[in-house]
Every structure is written in C-alpha cells, then in structure tokens.
Coordinates of C-alpha atoms in Angstrom, one line a residue:
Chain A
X1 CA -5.1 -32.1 -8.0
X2 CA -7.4 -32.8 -5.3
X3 CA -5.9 -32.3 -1.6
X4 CA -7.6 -32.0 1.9
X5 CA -6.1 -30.0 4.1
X6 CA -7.3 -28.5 8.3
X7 CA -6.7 -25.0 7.2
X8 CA -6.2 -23.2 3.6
X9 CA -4.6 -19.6 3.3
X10 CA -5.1 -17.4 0.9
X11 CA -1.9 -15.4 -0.2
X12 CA 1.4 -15.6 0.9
X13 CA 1.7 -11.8 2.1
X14 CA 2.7 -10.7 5.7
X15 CA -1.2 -11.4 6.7
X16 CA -1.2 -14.8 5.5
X17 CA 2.6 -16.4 5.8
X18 CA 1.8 -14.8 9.6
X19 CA -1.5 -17.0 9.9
X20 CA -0.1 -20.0 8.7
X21 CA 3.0 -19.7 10.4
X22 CA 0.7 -19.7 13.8
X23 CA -1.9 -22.5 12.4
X24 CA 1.5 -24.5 11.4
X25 CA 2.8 -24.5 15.0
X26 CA 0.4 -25.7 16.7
X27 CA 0.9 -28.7 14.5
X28 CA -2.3 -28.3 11.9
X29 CA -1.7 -29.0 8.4
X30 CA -2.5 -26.1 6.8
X31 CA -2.2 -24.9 2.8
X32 CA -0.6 -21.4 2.5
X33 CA -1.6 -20.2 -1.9
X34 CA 0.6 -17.6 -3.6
X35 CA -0.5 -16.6 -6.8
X36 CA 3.0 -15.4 -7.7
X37 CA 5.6 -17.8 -8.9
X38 CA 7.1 -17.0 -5.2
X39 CA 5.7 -15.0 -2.2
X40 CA 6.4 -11.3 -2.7
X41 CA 6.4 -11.6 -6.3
X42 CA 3.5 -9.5 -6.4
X43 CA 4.3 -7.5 -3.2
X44 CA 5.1 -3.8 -3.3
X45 CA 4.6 -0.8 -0.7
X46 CA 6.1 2.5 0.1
X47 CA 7.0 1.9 2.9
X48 CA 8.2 1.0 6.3
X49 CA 8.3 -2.1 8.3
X50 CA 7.6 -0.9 12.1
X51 CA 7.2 -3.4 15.1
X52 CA 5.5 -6.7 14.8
X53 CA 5.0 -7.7 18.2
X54 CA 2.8 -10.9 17.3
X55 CA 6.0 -12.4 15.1
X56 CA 8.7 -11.1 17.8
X57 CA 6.9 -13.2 20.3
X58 CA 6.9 -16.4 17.9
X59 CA 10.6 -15.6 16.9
X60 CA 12.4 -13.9 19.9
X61 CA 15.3 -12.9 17.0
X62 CA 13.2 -11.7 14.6
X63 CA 15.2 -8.5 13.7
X64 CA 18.0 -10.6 13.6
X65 CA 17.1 -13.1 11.1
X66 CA 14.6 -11.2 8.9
X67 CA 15.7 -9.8 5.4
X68 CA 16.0 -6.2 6.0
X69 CA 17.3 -3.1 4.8
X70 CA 18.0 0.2 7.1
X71 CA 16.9 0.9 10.4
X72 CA 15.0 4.3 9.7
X73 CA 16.8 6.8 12.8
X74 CA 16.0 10.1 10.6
X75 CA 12.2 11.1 9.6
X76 CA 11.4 13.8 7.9
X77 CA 8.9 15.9 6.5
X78 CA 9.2 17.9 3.4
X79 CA 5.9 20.8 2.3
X80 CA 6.6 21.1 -0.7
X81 CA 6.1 23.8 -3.8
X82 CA 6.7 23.6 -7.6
X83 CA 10.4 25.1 -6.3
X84 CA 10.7 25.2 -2.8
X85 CA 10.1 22.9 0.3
X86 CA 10.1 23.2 3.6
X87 CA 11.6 20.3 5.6
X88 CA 11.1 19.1 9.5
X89 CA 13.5 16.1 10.3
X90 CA 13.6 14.3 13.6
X91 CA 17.0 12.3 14.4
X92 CA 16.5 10.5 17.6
X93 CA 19.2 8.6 19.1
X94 CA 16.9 6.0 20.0
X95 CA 15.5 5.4 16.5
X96 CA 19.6 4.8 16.3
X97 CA 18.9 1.9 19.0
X98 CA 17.7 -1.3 19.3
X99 CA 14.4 -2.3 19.3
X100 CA 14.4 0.0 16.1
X101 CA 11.2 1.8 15.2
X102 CA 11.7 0.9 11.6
X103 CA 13.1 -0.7 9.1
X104 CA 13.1 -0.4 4.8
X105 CA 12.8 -3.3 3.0
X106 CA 12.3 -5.2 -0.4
X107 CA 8.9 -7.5 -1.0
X108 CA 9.9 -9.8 -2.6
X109 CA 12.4 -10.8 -0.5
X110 CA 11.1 -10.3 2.6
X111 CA 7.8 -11.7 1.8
X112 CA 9.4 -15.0 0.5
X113 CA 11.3 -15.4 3.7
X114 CA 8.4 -15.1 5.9
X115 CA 6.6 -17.5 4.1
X116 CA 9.4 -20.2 4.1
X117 CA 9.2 -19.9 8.1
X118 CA 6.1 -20.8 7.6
X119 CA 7.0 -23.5 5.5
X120 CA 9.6 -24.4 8.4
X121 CA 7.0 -24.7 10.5
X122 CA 4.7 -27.3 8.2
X123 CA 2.8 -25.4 6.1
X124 CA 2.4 -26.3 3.2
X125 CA 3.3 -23.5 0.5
X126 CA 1.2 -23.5 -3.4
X127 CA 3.4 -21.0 -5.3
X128 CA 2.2 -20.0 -9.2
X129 CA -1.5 -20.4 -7.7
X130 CA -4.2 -18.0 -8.0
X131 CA -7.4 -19.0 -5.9
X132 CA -10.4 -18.7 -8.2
X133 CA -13.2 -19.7 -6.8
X134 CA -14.7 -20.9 -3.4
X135 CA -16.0 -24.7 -2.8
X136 CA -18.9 -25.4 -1.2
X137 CA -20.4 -28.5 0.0
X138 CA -23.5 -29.1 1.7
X139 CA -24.1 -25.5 2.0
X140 CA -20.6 -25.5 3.9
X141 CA -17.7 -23.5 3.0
X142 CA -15.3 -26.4 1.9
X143 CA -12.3 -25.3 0.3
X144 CA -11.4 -23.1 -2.9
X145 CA -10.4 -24.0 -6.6
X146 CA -6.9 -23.0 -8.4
X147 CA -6.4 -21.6 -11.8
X148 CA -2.5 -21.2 -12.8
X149 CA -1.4 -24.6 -10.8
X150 CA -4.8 -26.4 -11.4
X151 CA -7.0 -28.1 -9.1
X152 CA -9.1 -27.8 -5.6
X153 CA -8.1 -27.5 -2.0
X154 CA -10.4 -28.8 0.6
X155 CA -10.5 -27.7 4.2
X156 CA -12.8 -27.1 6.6
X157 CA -11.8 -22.9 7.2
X158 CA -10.5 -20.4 4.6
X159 CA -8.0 -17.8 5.8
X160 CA -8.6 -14.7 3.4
X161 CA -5.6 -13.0 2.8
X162 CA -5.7 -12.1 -1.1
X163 CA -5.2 -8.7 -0.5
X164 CA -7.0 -5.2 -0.9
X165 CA -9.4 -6.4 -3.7
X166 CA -9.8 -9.9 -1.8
X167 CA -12.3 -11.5 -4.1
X168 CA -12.2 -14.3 -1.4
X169 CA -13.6 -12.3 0.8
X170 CA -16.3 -10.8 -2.0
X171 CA -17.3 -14.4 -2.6
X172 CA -18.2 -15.1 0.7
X173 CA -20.4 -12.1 0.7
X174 CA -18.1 -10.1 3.7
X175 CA -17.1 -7.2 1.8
X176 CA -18.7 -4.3 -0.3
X177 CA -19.8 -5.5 -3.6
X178 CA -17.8 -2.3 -5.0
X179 CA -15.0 -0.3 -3.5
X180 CA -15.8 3.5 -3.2
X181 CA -12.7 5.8 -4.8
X182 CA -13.0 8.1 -1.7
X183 CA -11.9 5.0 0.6
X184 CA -9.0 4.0 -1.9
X185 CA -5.7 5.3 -3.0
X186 CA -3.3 4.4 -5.6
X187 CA 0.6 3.9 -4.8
X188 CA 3.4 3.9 -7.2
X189 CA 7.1 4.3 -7.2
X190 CA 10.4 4.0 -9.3
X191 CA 13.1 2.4 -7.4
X192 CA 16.2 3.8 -7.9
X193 CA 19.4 2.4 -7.7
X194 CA 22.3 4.0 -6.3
X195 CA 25.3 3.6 -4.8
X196 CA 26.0 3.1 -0.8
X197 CA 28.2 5.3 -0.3
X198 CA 26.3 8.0 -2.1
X199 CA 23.0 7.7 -0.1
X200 CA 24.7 8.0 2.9
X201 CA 26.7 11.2 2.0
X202 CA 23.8 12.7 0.4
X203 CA 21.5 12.0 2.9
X204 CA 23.8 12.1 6.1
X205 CA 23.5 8.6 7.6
X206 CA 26.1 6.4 8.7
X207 CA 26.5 2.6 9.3
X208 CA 22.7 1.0 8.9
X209 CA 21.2 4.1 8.8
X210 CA 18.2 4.9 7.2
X211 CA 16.0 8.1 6.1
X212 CA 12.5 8.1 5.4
X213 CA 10.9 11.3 4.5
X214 CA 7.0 12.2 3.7
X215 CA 6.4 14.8 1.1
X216 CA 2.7 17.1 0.8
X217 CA 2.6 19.4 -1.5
X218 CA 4.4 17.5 -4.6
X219 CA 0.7 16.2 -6.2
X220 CA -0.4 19.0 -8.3
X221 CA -3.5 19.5 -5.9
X222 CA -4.1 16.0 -6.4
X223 CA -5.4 15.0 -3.2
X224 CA -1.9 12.7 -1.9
X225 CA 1.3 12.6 -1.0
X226 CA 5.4 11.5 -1.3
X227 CA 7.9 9.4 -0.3
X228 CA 11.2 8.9 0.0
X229 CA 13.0 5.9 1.4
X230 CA 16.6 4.5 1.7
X231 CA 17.6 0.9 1.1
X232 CA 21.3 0.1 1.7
X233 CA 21.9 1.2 -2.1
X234 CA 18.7 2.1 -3.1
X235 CA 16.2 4.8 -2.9
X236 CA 12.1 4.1 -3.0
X237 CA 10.8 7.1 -4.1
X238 CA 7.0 7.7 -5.2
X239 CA 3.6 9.3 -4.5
X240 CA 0.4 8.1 -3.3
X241 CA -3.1 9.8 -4.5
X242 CA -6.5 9.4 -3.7
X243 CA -8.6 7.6 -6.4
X244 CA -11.8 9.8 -6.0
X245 CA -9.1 12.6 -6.7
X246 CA -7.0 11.2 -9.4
X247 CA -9.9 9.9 -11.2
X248 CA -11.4 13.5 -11.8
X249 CA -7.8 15.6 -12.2
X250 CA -7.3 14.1 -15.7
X251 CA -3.4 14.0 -14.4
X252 CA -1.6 10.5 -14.5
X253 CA 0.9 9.2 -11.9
X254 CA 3.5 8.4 -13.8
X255 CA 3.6 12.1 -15.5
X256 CA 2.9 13.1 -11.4
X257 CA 6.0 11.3 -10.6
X258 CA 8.3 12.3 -13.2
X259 CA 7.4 16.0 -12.4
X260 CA 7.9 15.2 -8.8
X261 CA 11.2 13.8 -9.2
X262 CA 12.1 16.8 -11.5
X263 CA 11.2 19.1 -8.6
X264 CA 14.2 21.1 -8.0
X265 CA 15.0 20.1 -4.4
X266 CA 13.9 16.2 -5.3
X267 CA 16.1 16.6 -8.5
X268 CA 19.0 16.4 -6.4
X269 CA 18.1 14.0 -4.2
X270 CA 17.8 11.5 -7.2
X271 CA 20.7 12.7 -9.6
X272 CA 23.0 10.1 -10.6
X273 CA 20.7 7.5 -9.7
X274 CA 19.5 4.8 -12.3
X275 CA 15.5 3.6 -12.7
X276 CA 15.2 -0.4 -11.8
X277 CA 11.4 -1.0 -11.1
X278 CA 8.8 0.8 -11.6
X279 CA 5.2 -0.7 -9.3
X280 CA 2.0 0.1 -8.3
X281 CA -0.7 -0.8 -6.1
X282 CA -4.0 -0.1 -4.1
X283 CA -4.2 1.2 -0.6
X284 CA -7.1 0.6 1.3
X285 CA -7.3 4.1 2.7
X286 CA -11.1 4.2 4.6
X287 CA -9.5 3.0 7.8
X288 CA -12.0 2.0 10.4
X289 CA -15.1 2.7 8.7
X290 CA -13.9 0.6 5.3
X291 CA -13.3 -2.7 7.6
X292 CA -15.5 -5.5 6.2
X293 CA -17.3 -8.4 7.8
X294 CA -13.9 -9.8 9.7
X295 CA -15.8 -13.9 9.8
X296 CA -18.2 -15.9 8.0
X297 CA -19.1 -19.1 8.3
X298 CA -16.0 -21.4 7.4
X299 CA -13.7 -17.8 6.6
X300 CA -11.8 -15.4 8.3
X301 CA -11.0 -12.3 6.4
X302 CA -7.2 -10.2 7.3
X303 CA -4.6 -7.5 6.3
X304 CA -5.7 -5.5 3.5
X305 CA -8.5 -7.7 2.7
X306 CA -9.6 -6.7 5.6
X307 CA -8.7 -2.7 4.8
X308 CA -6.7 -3.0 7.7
X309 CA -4.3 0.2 6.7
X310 CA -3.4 3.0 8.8
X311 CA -2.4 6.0 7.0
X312 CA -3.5 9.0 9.3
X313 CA -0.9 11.3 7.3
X314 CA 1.6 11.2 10.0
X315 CA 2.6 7.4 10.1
X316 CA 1.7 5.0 7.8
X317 CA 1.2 1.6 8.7
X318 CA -0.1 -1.8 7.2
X319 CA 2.1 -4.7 7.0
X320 CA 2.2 -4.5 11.0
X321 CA -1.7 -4.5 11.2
X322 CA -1.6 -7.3 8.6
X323 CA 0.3 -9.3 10.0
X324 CA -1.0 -9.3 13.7
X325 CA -4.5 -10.0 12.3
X326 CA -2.8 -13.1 10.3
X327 CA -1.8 -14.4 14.0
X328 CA -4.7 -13.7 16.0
X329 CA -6.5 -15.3 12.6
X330 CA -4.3 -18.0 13.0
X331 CA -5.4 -18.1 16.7
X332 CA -8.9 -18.4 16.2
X333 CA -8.3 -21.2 13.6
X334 CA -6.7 -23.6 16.4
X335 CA -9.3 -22.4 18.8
X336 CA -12.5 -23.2 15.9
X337 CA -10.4 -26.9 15.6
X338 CA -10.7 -27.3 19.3
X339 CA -14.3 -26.9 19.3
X340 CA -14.7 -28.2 15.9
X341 CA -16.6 -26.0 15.0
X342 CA -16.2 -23.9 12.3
X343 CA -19.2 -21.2 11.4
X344 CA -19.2 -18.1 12.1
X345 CA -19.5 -18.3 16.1
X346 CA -17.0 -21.2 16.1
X347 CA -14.8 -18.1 14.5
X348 CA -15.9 -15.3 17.0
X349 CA -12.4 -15.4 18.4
X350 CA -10.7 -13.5 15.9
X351 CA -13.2 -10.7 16.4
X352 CA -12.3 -10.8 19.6
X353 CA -8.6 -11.0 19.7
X354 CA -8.5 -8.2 16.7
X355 CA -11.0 -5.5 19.2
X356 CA -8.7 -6.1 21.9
X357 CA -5.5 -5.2 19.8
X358 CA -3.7 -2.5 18.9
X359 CA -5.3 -3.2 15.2
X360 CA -8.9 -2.0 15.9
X361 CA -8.3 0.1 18.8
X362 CA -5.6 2.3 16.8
X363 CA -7.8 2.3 13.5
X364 CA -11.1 3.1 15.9
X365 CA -8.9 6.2 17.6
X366 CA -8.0 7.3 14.5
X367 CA -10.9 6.8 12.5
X368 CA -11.6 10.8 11.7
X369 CA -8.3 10.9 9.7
X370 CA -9.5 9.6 6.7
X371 CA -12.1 12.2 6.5
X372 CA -9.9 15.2 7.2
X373 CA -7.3 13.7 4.6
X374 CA -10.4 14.8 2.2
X375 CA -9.7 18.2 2.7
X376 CA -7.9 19.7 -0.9
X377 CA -6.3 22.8 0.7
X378 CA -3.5 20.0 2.6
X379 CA -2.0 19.2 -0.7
X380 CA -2.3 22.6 -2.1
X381 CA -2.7 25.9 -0.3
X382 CA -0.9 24.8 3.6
X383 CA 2.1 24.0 1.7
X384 CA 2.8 27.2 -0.3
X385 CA 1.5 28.5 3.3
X386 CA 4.3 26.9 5.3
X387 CA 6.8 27.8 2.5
X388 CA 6.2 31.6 1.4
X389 CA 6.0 32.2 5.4
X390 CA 9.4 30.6 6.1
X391 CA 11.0 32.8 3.0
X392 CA 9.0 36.0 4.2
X393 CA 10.5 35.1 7.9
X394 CA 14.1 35.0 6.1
X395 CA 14.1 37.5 3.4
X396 CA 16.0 40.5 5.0
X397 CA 16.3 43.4 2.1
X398 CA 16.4 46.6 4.4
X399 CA 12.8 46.6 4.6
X400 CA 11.7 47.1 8.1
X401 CA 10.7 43.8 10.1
X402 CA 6.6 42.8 10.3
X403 CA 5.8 41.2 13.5
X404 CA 5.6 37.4 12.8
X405 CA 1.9 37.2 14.2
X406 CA 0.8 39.7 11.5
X407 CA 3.1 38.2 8.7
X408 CA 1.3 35.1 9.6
X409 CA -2.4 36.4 9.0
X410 CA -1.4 37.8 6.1
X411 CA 0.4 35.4 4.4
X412 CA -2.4 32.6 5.4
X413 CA -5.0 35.1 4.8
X414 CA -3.7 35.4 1.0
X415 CA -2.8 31.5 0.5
X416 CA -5.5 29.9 2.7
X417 CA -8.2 32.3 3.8
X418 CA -8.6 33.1 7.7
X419 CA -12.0 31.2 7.7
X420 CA -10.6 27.8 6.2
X421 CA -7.9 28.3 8.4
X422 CA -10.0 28.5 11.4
X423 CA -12.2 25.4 10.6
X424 CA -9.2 23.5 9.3
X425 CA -7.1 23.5 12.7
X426 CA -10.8 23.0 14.5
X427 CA -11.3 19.4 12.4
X428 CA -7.4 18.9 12.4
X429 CA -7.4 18.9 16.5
X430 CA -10.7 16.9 16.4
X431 CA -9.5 14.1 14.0
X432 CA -5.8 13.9 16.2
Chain B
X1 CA 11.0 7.6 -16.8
X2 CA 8.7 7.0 -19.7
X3 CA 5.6 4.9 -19.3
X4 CA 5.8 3.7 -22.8
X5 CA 8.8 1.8 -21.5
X6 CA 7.5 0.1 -19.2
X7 CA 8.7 -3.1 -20.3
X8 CA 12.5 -2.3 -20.0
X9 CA 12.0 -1.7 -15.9
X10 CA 9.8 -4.1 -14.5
X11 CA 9.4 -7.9 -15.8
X12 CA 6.1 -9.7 -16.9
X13 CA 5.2 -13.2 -17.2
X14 CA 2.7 -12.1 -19.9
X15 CA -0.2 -15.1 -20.6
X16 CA -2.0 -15.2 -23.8
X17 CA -5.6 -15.7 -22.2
X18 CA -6.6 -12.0 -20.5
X19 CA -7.1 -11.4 -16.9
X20 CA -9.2 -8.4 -17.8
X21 CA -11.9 -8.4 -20.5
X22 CA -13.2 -4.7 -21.4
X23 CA -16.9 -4.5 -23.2
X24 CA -15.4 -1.1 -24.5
X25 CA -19.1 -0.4 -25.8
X26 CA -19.6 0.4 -22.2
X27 CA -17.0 2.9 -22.3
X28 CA -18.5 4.7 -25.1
X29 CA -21.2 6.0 -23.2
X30 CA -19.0 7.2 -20.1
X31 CA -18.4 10.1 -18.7
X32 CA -16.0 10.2 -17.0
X33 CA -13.1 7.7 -18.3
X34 CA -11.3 8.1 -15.2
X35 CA -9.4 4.8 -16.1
X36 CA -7.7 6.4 -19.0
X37 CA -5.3 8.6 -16.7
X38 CA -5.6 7.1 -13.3
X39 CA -4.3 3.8 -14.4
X40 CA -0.4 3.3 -13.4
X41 CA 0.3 1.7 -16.5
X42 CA -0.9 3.4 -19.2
X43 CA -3.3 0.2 -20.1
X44 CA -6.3 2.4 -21.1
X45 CA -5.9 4.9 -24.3
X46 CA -9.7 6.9 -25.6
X47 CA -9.6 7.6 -28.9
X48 CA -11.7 10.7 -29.1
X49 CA -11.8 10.0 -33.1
X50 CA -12.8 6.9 -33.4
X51 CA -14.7 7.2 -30.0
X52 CA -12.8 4.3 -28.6
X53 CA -11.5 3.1 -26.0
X54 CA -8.6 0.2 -26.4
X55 CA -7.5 -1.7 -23.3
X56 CA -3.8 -3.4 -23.4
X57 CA -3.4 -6.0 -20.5
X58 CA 0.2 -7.3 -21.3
X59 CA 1.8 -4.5 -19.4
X60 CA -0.9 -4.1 -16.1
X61 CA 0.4 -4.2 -12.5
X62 CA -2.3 -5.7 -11.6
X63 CA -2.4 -2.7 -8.7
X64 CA -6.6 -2.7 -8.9
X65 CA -6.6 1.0 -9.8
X66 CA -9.2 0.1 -13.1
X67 CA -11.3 -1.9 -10.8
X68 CA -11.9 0.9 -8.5
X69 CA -12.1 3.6 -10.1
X70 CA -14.4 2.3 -13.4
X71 CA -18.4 3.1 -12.0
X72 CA -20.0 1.4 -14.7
X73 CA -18.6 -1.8 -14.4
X74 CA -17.2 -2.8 -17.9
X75 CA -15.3 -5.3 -16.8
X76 CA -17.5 -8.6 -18.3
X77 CA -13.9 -10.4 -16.5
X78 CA -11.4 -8.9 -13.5
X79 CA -9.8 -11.4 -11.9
X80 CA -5.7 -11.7 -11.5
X81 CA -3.9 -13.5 -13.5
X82 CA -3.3 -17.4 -14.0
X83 CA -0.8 -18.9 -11.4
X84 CA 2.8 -18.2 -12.2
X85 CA 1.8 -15.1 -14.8
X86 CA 1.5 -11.3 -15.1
X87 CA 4.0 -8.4 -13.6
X88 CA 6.8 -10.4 -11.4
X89 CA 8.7 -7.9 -9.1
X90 CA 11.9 -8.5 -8.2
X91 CA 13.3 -6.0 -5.5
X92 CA 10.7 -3.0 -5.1

C-alpha cells in the first residue's frame, strides 16, 4: 500500500486525533496512524481530564458528548506513613458545577471517540499500524513507512504524536538521542472494579460525583507518589516513581503497589473491590527544560513526544497540554499549506502559537518544580513529619500541653532536621 | 495482585517476531541492572548463578521503562510492536 496524503499523523492519542481533527476541518486530507488495533488501545494515565479549551472551541458541547466518567468536586491529599495518613480534602461547590474542573475517564474509550471525530471530520484513520520508519525524498521529509498494516504514507508534513519515546521525533534528529532517568517517571496502576453504590458511600459523593486524591508518603522513600481516582464503578488506584530513583532502590512497582494498597487506611478504601487491569507507562517528567526541538523541516513534534507534562506535585496535567499542542500543530499545518511551504520556517507557527499558550507559558512558570520534586526527604521524612505532629497535637494522656510552636521544632527537628527544613521551604517558595 | 499473573488481568495480542531484542552479554558486565526491578512487568529476571540475564517480551506493556532506564544500551532492537499486536487495554 502506497497512498499520498497533505498531512500524516502519528498516533491517535489526544495530541494527534486533536491535530487531525483541526487539519481535517479545514478540509485537508490528512492520514491519522494508530498502532493499536483501535485508538486508546495503548492509552493509559492516572489521571484527570481538566479543560481543553482548543476542543471546546471546535465542539461547543464537548462535555456533553465526550465519553466521560465523574466530574472530580472532592480533591484530596493524603501524607501518608506505613500506618497512618494525614488527609486535606477540598469540596468546592463549584467543582460541583458546570464548566467542571475535571473529569475521570477510560483510554480506550475516550481516546477512540476522539479520533472517530476526527474521522467525522475526513481524516483518514490507519488502526493496527505502527509507523516504522521516516521517508525521504530528495533530501525532503516525504512521508513514513508501516510495519503491522504494511506499506508507505506519503505526504508533504509529518505530525509527531507517537508519544513519550516518539521515535518519530528521534528520527528526525529533534529529540535527545537518550532519555535521562532523572527527567522520567514510571506510572502504573490496577484498576479496580467496584460497585456504584459502594464508591459513593465509601467515599461520600453523590450523583456524578467524583474523588481524586494524591498520596506522598506511600513509595518506600522511592522518590514518587499515589493516586486514587473514581470511575462511576471503578477505582484507579496506583503510584508513580521517578526512574533515576526506582532504578537504584532495587524495589519493584508492582511489590510497591501491593504494599501500598495493603496500607491500613488504603486497605479499606479498596476492600471488596476486584483487580481488572493492571498498566503502565512513562511520564515525561523534565517539564520545560526536557521539551525537544518542537519543528523540523517537513515535522512537527506534540504531547508527550514533545514532554509536554505538567506534574508540579500539586496538579498533574498532560492530556490538556497534549491536545492543545495537537491544534495549534494542526494550525500551523493549514498555515505551512497556505504558503506551501513546508521546512522548518514554513512551520514556525506552531512555535509560535505553543509560546503564546498556556502550554509553554505554564511549563516555563513552573519549570523549577521538577528540580525540587528531586528532593528525597518529600516522599520520606515531611510525611511522617505532618503525621507524628498531627498525633502529638491530638494525643491528650494527662500530660501537660507543649506549645504547638515548640512541639513543631521538635518534632521536625527529630524527623527532618531544622537546617533541611529551612532550605526546603526556601527552594519550595522559590520553585511555587 | 501477583505479577506472575499478569496474563489473567490485562490482554495481549502476543506476536511471534520480538519488539525487543536483548544482547544479554551486555548485561553481564552491568552494574547496575536497574531493568530487573524497575520494569512494570517483571520482563527482566538476573540469574546471579548462571550470571544471566533472561528477557521475556510476551507479557511487556510496552510502557518504555527498559528503554530509559538501561545506560548501556543492550537493546540491538526497541521499537513497538507490529500493527494490531502486543498489550491491548481495554478500560484502564
């Protein structure tokens, strides 16, 4: 199979059904490849799906028609110890509203329906098709070659959109030869069916509520983190860890996750549920200092090919960032047809649309996160801080009362040292 | 959930022609093997007896964790699987 097409996507992810939604409607014939036997097949996060302001302005009922799961109105955060936790939860009323600030969902699902609206609106979808190598003719980038479904693609611009290892965008010479552990995590998560009714006593929502709750603490000193999500009868639970960390701790994440699911206070959270799936994948977790060369001549490089992930700790967001640079991607395709012209400063566009988004400029503000998220003592030592001060705080055994300031020192100068603390809140308020 | 079970909680479209070629020789002289635990899957097993190192592709989750994390680049083939093959999610 030999086919000519005006623009071919890479991966039928949120970055790519997004770009070749956009290149579809304005009317260019454009070829959108899925490795998977369907988009999403391959898909997993642990995660939330927050605002999409690029798709809502395409579809102006786009929370009504995607495939969702609960609106998230209750956030929480659990520090966490081998048997005790500490937990802050915000319920808003307007995370109760619409526009929601959130929603859970499944990959597969949703993946596969954004990328039939792109089929909708004439692209042309290549399912069971992994994109081996890239074509070049005349020295020009010219299209890509498929093993799975055989054959070549021909086009005149390449959208990458292959995700976090994007050997697309490796081949064209616009990423790092080699990833480096200390810019990448790993994910993984059981998903855990259970029924409606049961999730929404246990963890007090009602109607389409949803909860999603972070957990530090619950990683063995493994640099990382939990989570906890609810689906309308499901739970997503897992851990994420940094590689540089995993890779030297000799400690595995499924063993990590099985402990951290035994945890007393997790234990109940999960009882009576049953094991369905079991994923995992890499997070591109350098934020803005990972982000690779975003054009080339003939390519455009977005989502987490482009490490376009923004997990600061507090939120975590990617499928958002992915998709918007799949649109503005998508933009700057049209724009490069207009002109016919196709390098790299035919492309310029989407460098331009993507440093005037929220993309780059949130990544850019935030780019000190990553760095601070380095420091061991979070996942350790500030946990069984926050929880041996709240028990000291409670405990009352007709001992007389020690003034909170001094039962603070004392307990942070046993768990954490007074110096560490110091320099930890200093880098903490510089990276925020 | 036991990792050895993999196979009874998430599907695979398993292909007879690997995605991932190991020269385990390379392996031999590592030192740091942090594939062996850091891998999701359990895919990588060092035999400190037979100094070893034995590489299982059918149950990978193709998450990328190998790729990353192996610094002396034994892969002599990482790529994903053919079209249509490997793990197949179908609600995570």
């Amino acid at each position: 199979m030999s086919k000519t097409f005006q623009a071919i996507v890479v991966g039928a992810g949120p970055a790519g059904s997004s770009a070749a939604l956009t290149v579809a409607r304005a009317g260019l014939d454009v070829a959108l490849v899925e490795r998977g036997s369907f988009p999403g097949e391959k898909n997993m996060f642990g995660g939330v799906l927050h605002r999409l302001p690029s798709l809502e302005e395409i579809f102006p009922d786009f929370w009504d028609r995607a495939p969702l799961e609960r609106h998230i109105m209750k956030k929480g955060v659990t520090f966490m110890t081998g048997d005790s936790s500490f937990n802050t939860i915000i319920e808003a009323g307007n995370f109760d509203k619409p526009p929601y600030n959130g929603y859970t969902i499944f990959r597969p699902r949703f993946d596969n329906w954004l990328a039939q609206e792109a089929v909708k609106a004439g692209a042309t979808l290549i399912t069971s098709a992994t994109v081996d190598e890239l074509v070049y003719k005349n020295g020009k980038l010219a299209g890509v070659t498929l093993v799975g479904r055989q054959g070549e693609l021909l086009a005149p611009v390449v959208i990458a959109a292959d995700g976090v290892l994007s050997f697309i965008a490796k081949k064209a010479g616009l990423r790092q030869p080699t990833f480096d552990p200390g810019q990448m995590a790993v994910g993984v998560k059981a998903l855990i069916d259970m029924p409606r009714e049961m999730i929404d006593d246990r963890f007090g929502l009602v109607r389409e509520q949803g909860f999603a709750n972070e957990f530090v603490g619950c990683t063995a000193g493994v640099r990382g983190g939990g989570f906890l999500y609810t689906n309308y009868d499901s739970l997503s639970i897992g851990l994420v860890f940094h590689l540089a960390s995993l890779r030297t701790s000799g400690k595995t994440p499924y063993d990590l996750l099985n402990e951290f699911m035994e945890q007393p206070q997790v234990a109940k959270m999960v009882r009576g549920g049953r094991l369905q799936e079991y994923s995992a994948h890499v997070i591109p977790e350098g934020g803005y200092n990972m982000i690779p060369e975003l054009t080339g001549d003939g390519i455009l490089v977005t989502g987490d090919a482009a490490a376009l992930c923004n997990a600061t700790g507090v939120n975590l967001e990617g499928i958002n960032l992915a998709s918007h640079s799949g649109v503005l991607a998508g933009k700057a395709v049209i724009e490069a047809h207009k002109a016919n012209d196709f390098s790299k400063r035919g492309l310029e566009t989407f460098r331009k649309l993507m440093n005037d988004s929220f993309v780059i400029k949130d990544l850019k503000t935030c780019r000190k996160a990553p760095h601070m998220l380095h420091n061991d003592r979070i996942y350790n030592e500030y946990p069984e801080l926050v929880c041996s001060l709240m028990e000291s705080i409670y405990r009352i055994e007709g001992m007389p009362k020690e003034n909170m300031t001094k039962l603070f020192l004392k307990v942070a100068k046993k768990k954490v040292g007074l110096a560490n603390l110091a320099a930890d809140a200093f880098s903490a308020w510089r990276s925020l | 959930m036991n990792i050895d079970e993999i196979f009874d909680h998430t599907s695979f479209t398993i292909d007879r022609e690997p995605h991932i070629v190991l020269d385990n020789q390379v392996c031999v002289g590592c030192d740091n093997r942090g594939c062996t635990n850091s891998c999701p899957a359990h895919c990588y097993t060092w035999s400190e007896a037979d100094q070893k190192m034995t590489f299982v592709y059918d149950g990978c989750l193709e998450c990328g964790t190998c790729y990353v994390v192996c610094h002396r680049n034994a892969f002599t083939l990482w790529r994903y699987p053919r079209g249509g093959y490997g793990v197949a999610y179908r609600m995570t």
